[in-house]
Short mmCIF file of C-alpha atoms in Angstrom, two decimals:
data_model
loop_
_atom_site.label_atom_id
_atom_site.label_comp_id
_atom_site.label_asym_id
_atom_site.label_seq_id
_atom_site.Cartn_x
_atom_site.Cartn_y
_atom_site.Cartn_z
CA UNK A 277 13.27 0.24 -10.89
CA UNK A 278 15.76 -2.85 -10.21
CA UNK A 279 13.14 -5.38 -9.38
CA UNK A 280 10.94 -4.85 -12.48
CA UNK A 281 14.47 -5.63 -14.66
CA UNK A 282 14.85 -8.22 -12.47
CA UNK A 283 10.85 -9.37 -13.16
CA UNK A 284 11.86 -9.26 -16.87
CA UNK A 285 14.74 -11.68 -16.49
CA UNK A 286 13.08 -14.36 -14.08
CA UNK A 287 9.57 -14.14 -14.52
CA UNK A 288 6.68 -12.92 -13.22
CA UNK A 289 5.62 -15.94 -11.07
CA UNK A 290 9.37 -15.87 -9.30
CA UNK A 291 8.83 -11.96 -8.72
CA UNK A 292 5.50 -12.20 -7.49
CA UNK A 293 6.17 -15.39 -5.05
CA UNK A 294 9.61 -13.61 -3.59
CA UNK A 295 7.29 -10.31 -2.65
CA UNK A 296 5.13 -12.34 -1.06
CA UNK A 297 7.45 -14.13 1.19
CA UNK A 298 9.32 -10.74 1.75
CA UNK A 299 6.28 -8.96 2.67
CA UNK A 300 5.13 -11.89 4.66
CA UNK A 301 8.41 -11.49 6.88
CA UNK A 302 7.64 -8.10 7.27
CA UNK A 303 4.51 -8.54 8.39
CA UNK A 304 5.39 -10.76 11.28
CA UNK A 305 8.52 -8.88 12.35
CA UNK A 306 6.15 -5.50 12.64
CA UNK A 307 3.43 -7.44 14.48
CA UNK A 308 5.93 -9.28 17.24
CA UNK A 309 8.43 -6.60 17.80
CA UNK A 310 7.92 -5.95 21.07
CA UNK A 311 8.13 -9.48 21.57
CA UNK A 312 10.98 -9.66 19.66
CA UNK A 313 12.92 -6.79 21.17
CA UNK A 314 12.03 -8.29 24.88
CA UNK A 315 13.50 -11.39 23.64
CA UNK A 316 16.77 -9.35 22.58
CA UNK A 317 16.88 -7.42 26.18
CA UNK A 318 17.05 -11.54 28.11
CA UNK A 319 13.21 -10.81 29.05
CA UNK A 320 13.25 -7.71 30.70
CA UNK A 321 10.00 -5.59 30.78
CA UNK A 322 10.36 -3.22 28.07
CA UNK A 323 10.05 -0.14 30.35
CA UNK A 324 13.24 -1.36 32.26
CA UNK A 325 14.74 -2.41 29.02
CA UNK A 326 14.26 1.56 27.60
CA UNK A 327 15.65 2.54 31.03
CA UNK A 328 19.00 0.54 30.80
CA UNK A 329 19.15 1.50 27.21
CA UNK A 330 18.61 -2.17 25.99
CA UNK A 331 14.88 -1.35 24.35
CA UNK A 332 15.39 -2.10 20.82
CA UNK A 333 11.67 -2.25 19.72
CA UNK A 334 11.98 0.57 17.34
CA UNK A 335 15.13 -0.97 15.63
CA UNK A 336 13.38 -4.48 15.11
CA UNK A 337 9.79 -2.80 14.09
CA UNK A 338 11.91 -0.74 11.61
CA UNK A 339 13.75 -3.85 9.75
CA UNK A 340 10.28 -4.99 9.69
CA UNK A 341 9.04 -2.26 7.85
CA UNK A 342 12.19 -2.50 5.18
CA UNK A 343 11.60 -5.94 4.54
CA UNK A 344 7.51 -4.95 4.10
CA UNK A 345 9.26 -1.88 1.84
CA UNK A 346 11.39 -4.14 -0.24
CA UNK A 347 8.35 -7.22 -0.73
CA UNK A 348 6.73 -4.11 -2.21
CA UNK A 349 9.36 -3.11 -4.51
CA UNK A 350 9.31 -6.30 -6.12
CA UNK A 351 5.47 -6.81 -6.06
CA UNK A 352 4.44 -3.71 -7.48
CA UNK A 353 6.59 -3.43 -10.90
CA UNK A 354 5.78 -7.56 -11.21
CA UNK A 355 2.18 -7.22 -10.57
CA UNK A 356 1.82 -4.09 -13.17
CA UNK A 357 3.79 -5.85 -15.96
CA UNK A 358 2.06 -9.08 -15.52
CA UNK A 359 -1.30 -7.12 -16.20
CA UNK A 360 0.40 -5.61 -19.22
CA UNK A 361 0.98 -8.63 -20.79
CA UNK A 362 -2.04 -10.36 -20.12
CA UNK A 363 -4.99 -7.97 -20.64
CA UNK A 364 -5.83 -7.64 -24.26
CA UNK A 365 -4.66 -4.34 -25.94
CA UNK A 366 -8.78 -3.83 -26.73
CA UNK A 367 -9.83 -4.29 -23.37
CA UNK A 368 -6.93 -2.04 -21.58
CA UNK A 369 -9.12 0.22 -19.90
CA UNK A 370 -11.90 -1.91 -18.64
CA UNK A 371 -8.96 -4.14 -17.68
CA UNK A 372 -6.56 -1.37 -15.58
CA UNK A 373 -10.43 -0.29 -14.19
CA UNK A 374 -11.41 -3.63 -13.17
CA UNK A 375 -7.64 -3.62 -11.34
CA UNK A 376 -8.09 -0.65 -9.55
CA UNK A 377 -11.76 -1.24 -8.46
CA UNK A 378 -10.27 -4.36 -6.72
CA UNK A 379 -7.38 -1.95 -5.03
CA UNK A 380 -10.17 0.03 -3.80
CA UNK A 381 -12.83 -2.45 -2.01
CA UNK A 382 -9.10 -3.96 -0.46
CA UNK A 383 -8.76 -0.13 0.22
CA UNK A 384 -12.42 0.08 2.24
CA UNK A 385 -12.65 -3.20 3.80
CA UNK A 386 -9.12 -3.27 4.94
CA UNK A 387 -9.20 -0.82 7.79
CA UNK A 388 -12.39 -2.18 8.80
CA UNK A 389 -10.94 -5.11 9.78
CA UNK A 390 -7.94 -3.17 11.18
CA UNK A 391 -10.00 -1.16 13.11
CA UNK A 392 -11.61 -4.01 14.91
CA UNK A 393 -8.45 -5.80 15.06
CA UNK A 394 -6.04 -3.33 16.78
CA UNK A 395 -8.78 -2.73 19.54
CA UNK A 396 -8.93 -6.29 20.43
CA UNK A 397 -4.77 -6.11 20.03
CA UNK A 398 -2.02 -4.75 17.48
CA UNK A 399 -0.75 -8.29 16.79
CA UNK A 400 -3.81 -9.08 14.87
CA UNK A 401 -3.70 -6.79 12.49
CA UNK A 402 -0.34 -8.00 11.13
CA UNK A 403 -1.12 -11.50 11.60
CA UNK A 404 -4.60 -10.53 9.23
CA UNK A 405 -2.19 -8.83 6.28
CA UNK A 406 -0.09 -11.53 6.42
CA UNK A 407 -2.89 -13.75 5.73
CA UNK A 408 -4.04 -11.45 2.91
CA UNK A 409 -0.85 -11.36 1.17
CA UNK A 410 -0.29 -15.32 1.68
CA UNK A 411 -3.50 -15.34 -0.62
CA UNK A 412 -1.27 -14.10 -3.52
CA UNK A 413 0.28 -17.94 -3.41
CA UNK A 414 -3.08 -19.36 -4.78
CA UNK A 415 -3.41 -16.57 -7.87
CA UNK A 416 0.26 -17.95 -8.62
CA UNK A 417 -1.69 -21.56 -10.15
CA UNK A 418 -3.99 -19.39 -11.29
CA UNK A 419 -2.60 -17.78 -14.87
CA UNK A 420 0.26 -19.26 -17.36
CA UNK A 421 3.80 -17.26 -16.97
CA UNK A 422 3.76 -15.09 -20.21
CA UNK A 423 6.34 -16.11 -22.60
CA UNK A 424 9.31 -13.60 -22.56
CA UNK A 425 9.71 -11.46 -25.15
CA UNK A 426 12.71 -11.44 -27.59
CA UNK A 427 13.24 -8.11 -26.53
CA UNK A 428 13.64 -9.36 -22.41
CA UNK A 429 17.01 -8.43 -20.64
CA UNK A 430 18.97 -11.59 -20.57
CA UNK A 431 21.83 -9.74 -18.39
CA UNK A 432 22.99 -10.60 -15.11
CA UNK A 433 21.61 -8.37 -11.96
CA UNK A 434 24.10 -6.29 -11.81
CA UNK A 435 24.08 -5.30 -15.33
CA UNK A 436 20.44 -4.54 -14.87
CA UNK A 437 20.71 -2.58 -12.11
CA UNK A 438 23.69 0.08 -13.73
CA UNK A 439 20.98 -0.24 -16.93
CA UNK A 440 18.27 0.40 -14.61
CA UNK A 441 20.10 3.79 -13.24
CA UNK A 442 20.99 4.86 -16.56
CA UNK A 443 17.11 4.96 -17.48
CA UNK A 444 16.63 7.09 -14.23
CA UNK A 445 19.01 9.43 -15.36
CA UNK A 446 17.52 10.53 -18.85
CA UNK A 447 16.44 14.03 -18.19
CA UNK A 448 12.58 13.60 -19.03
CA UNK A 449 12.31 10.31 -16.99
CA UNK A 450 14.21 11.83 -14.00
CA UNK A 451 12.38 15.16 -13.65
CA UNK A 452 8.92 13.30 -14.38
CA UNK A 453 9.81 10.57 -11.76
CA UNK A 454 11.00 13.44 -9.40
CA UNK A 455 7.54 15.38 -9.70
CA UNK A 456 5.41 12.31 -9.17
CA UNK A 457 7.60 11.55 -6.38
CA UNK A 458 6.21 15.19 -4.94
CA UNK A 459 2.83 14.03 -5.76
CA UNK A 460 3.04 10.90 -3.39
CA UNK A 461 4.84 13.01 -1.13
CA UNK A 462 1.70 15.17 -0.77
CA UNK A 463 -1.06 12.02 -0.99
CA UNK A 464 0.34 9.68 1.42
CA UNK A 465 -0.11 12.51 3.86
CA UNK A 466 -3.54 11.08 3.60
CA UNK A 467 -2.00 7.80 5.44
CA UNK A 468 0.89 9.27 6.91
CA UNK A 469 -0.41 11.94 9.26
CA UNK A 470 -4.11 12.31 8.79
CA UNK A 471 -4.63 9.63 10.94
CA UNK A 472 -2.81 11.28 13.87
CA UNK A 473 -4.74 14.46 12.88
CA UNK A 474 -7.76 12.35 13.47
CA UNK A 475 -7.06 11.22 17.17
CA UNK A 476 -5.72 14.57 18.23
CA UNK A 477 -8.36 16.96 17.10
CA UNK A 478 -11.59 15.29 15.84
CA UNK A 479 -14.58 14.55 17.78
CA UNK A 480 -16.40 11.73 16.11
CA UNK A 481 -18.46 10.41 18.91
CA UNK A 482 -21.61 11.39 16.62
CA UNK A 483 -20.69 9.40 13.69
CA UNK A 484 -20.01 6.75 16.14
CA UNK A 485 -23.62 6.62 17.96
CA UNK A 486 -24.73 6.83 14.43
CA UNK A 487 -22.89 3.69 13.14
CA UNK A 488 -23.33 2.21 16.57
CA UNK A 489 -27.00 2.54 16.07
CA UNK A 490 -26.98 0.55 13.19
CA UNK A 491 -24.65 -1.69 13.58
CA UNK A 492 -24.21 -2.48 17.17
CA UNK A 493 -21.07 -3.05 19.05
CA UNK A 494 -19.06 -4.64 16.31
CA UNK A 495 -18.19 -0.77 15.75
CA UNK A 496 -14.70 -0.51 17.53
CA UNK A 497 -14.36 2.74 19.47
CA UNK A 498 -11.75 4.48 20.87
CA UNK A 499 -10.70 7.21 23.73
CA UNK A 500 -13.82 8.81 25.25
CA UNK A 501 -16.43 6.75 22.30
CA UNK A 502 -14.41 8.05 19.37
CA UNK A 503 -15.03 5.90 16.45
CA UNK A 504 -10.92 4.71 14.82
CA UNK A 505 -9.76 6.68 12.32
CA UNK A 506 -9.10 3.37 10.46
CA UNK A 507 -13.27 3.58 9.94
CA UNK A 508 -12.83 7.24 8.50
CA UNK A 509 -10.17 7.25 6.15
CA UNK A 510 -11.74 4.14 4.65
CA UNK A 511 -14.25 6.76 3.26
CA UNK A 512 -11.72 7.50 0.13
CA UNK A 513 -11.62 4.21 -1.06
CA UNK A 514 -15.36 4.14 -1.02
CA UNK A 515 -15.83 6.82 -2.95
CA UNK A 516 -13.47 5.93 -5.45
CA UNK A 517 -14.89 2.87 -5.83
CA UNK A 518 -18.12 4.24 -6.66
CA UNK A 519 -16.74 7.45 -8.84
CA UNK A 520 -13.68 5.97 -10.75
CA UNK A 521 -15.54 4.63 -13.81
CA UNK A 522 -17.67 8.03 -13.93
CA UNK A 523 -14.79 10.38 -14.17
CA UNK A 524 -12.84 8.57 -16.38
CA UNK A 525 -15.91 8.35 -18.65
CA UNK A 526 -16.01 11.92 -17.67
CA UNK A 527 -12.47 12.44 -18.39
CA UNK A 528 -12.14 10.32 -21.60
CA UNK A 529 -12.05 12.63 -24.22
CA UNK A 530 -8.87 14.37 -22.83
CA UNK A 531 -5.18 14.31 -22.91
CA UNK A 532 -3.59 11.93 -19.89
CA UNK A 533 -1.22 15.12 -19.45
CA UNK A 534 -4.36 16.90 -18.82
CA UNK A 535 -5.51 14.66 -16.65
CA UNK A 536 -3.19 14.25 -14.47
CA UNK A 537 -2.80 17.89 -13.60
CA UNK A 538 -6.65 17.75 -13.00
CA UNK A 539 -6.08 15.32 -10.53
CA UNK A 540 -3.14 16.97 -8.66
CA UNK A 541 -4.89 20.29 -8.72
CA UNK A 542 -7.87 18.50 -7.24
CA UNK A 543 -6.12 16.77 -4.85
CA UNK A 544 -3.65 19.80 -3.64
CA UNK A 545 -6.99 21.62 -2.83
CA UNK A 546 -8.04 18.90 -0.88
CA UNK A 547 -4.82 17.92 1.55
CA UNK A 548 -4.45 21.94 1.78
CA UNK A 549 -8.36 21.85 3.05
CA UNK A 550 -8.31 19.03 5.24
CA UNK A 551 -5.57 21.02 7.17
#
């Protein structure tokens, strides 16, 4: 909410180039913080370190993660306006499809990588998203800033953020905001804990002969020849890829309110299932 006011005042190249340094930070803070914290406890082993009460890997992984959390905030509202402005009006939903069919294939070939990475060692797969998100740099010569609107807050950033609040706080806004808030609360469970789910309690050793098989060893396994769960959760974004435009052909002809409570019934049946 206070970055994309801030976006509207500075620009969408300046908003997307900050995330990407912010995120970039974040990135490399996650990936070394057990270096990091070893550093902060004058070299000591970390098991010694958690012993003495000196280990502060958690604390360091965590700013990490706030500084990934806050590149975010900024990228998201910067990235969503800039399509807004540049897509043409006609073209909007071949346009937001196109976006999201991109989201996706990051989506599936992501953890693939990841997989493979964090066998080899965790570092890497930091190291790799930083790399991904340092791509954003090159798309920055790639388009022309839009010209700001009349209509664009001209108001310091403190102005915009009490404005910004005030929006929150209009009764339709807040209690729709509050029960899509819910909604992610439920979906990220998908990322959140299903993965754990996944090493505690499924046996995928047959999937993984089966991709093994055709594949070879480039298919990273896991305690006892389980395949990752990186390589299962993928899955989603695959079929999304290949569904998205075929529902919402499918789904066309209705309201977006009805919709989107088609989609969160769907989906509640699903997380409740997978449990």
């Amino acid at each position: 909410i206070l970055s994309g006011g801030m976006t509207d005042r500075y620009g969408y190249k300046a908003s997307l180039c900050a995330a990407t340094i912010a995120k970039i930070i974040g990135y490399i803070i996650m990936g070394y913080s057990v270096a990091i914290a070893t550093m902060l406890a004058d070299g000591m082993p970390l098991a010694e370190a958690r012993a003495a009460g000196k280990d502060h890997s958690y604390e360091v992984f965590l700013f990490g993660a706030m500084w990934l959390a806050f590149g975010t905030a900024i990228f998201k509202p910067g990235l969503g306006g800039l399509l807004v402005r540049c897509i043409p009006k006609k073209s909007a939903a071949l346009g937001w499809g196109m976006f999201f069919q991109m989201v996706n294939i990051g989506a599936f070939f992501g953890p693939l990588l990841a997989g493979s990475l964090r066998v080899m060692k965790w570092e890497y797969v930091f190291v790799a998203c930083s790399v991904g998100i340092s791509l954003n740099f090159i798309a920055l010569f790639l388009f022309k800033e839009p010209e700001r609107s009349e209509s664009a807050p001209k108001d310091g950033p403190l102005t915009l953020a009490v404005a910004a609040f005030r929006g929150l706080l209009e009764p339709r806004l807040f209690f729709f905001t509050l029960s899509f808030a819910g909604f992610w609360a439920m979906a990220y469970q998908f990322f959140d804990l299903l993965p754990n789910y996944i090493d505690d309690w499924v046996d995928s050793r047959g999937l993984a002969d089966f991709l093994v098989g055709i594949f070879g060893k480039v298919v990273p396994l896991v305690e006892g020849g389980n395949l990752t769960q990186e390589w299962m959760l993928n899955f989603n974004a695959l079929l999304i890829s290949f569904f998205a435009f075929l529902v919402g052909y499918a789904m066309g002809k209705l309201r977006s309110l009805a919709v989107i409570i088609i989609g969160v019934v769907v989906s509640l049946v699903a997380i409740y299932a997978l449990g």
